[in-house]
Amino acid sequence: MGYWNRKRNGFTPERSKDTSATNYTTEQINAMYAKGDVVTGEDGEPMVVPRPELTGEEKQAQYESKVDSLIRERYTLSQELSILRQQESKSEEYQAYFDYCEECKAKAKIELQGGIKNGI
């Protein structure tokens, strides 16, 4: 278990006398390290890496990239174009493709929800 110490702007293994220390589990601390929010400094002490706020264009690009990668798990670009060209003659295949794309969009929103807000 570790504690976030606001004065040090880092984790400490023990709760300090400072009442602003926040209690985190080892799993939460490891998750912060994995996300890159916390790194080990030159002195071996954990420190927070400030993340700049993404612009609206960057958030949109991140969302679109995630949706595209999810769609590519099932369909290649040429398969997509083929389905789109034949959507009237193969309506069931098109509907399955369309439903899958909507699932991908919803999944991308959920996965990126922490970083993407406002209209996406």
Coordinates of C-alpha atoms in Angstrom, one line a residue:
M1 CA 0.0 0.0 0.0
G2 CA 1.2 3.5 -0.7
Y3 CA 0.0 7.0 0.0
W4 CA -0.1 10.1 -2.2
N5 CA 1.6 13.0 -0.5
R6 CA 0.5 16.3 -2.0
K7 CA 3.4 18.2 -0.5
R8 CA 6.0 15.9 -2.1
N9 CA 3.8 15.4 -5.2
G10 CA 4.6 11.7 -5.0
F11 CA 4.0 8.4 -3.3
T12 CA 5.2 7.4 0.1
P13 CA 5.1 4.0 1.7
E14 CA 3.7 5.4 5.0
R15 CA 1.0 7.9 5.7
S16 CA 2.6 11.2 6.6
K17 CA 1.5 13.5 9.4
D18 CA 0.1 15.6 6.5
T19 CA -3.6 15.0 6.4
S20 CA -3.6 15.6 2.6
A21 CA -2.0 12.2 2.0
T22 CA -4.4 9.9 0.0
N23 CA -4.4 6.2 0.5
Y24 CA -3.9 4.0 -2.7
T25 CA -3.7 0.3 -3.0
T26 CA -0.7 -1.4 -4.7
E27 CA -2.9 -2.2 -7.6
Q28 CA -3.9 1.4 -8.1
I29 CA -0.3 2.5 -7.9
N30 CA 0.8 -0.1 -10.4
A31 CA -2.1 1.0 -12.7
M32 CA -0.9 4.6 -12.5
Y33 CA 2.7 3.5 -13.4
A34 CA 1.3 1.4 -16.3
K35 CA -0.6 4.3 -17.7
G36 CA 2.5 6.5 -17.5
D37 CA 1.0 8.9 -15.0
V38 CA 3.7 8.1 -12.5
V39 CA 7.4 7.3 -13.1
T40 CA 10.4 6.7 -11.0
G41 CA 12.6 9.7 -10.8
E42 CA 16.4 9.8 -10.8
D43 CA 16.4 9.6 -7.0
G44 CA 14.3 6.4 -7.1
E45 CA 11.3 8.2 -5.8
P46 CA 7.9 8.1 -7.7
M47 CA 6.8 11.3 -9.3
V48 CA 3.8 12.4 -11.3
V49 CA 4.2 13.1 -15.0
P50 CA 1.9 15.9 -15.9
R51 CA -0.1 15.1 -19.0
P52 CA -1.1 18.0 -21.3
E53 CA -4.8 18.3 -22.0
L54 CA -5.6 17.0 -25.5
T55 CA -7.2 19.4 -28.0
G56 CA -10.6 18.6 -29.5
E57 CA -8.9 17.7 -32.8
E58 CA -6.5 15.3 -30.9
K59 CA -9.4 13.7 -29.0
Q60 CA -11.4 13.2 -32.3
A61 CA -8.3 11.7 -34.0
Q62 CA -7.7 9.4 -31.1
Y63 CA -11.3 8.3 -31.2
E64 CA -11.4 7.7 -34.9
S65 CA -8.1 5.8 -34.8
K66 CA -9.5 3.5 -32.1
V67 CA -12.7 2.9 -34.0
D68 CA -10.7 2.1 -37.2
S69 CA -8.5 -0.4 -35.3
L70 CA -11.5 -2.1 -33.8
I71 CA -13.2 -2.4 -37.2
R72 CA -9.9 -3.8 -38.7
E73 CA -10.1 -6.7 -36.3
R74 CA -12.9 -8.1 -38.4
Y75 CA -12.9 -6.3 -41.8
T76 CA -10.2 -5.2 -44.1
L77 CA -10.6 -1.9 -46.0
S78 CA -11.3 -3.7 -49.2
Q79 CA -14.0 -5.9 -47.5
E80 CA -15.6 -2.7 -46.2
L81 CA -15.6 -1.1 -49.6
S82 CA -17.1 -4.2 -51.1
I83 CA -19.9 -4.3 -48.5
L84 CA -20.6 -0.6 -49.0
R85 CA -20.8 -1.0 -52.8
Q86 CA -23.2 -4.0 -52.5
Q87 CA -25.3 -2.7 -49.6
E88 CA -28.6 -2.8 -51.5
S89 CA -28.1 -6.3 -53.0
K90 CA -26.6 -7.8 -49.8
S91 CA -28.6 -6.0 -47.2
E92 CA -28.2 -8.6 -44.5
E93 CA -24.4 -8.6 -44.9
Y94 CA -24.4 -4.8 -44.8
Q95 CA -26.6 -4.7 -41.7
A96 CA -24.2 -7.0 -39.9
Y97 CA -21.3 -4.8 -40.9
F98 CA -23.2 -1.6 -39.9
D99 CA -24.1 -3.1 -36.5
Y100 CA -20.5 -4.2 -35.9
C101 CA -19.3 -0.6 -36.7
E102 CA -21.8 0.8 -34.2
E103 CA -20.5 -1.7 -31.6
C104 CA -16.9 -0.5 -32.3
K105 CA -17.9 3.1 -31.9
A106 CA -19.5 2.4 -28.6
K107 CA -16.6 0.4 -27.4
A108 CA -14.1 3.1 -28.4
K109 CA -16.2 5.7 -26.5
I110 CA -16.1 3.6 -23.4
E111 CA -12.4 2.8 -23.6
L112 CA -11.5 6.5 -24.2
Q113 CA -14.1 7.9 -21.9
G114 CA -11.6 9.2 -19.4
G115 CA -9.7 11.2 -22.0
I116 CA -12.5 12.1 -24.4
K117 CA -15.5 14.2 -23.5
N118 CA -17.7 16.8 -25.2
G119 CA -19.5 15.4 -28.2
I120 CA -17.7 12.1 -28.8

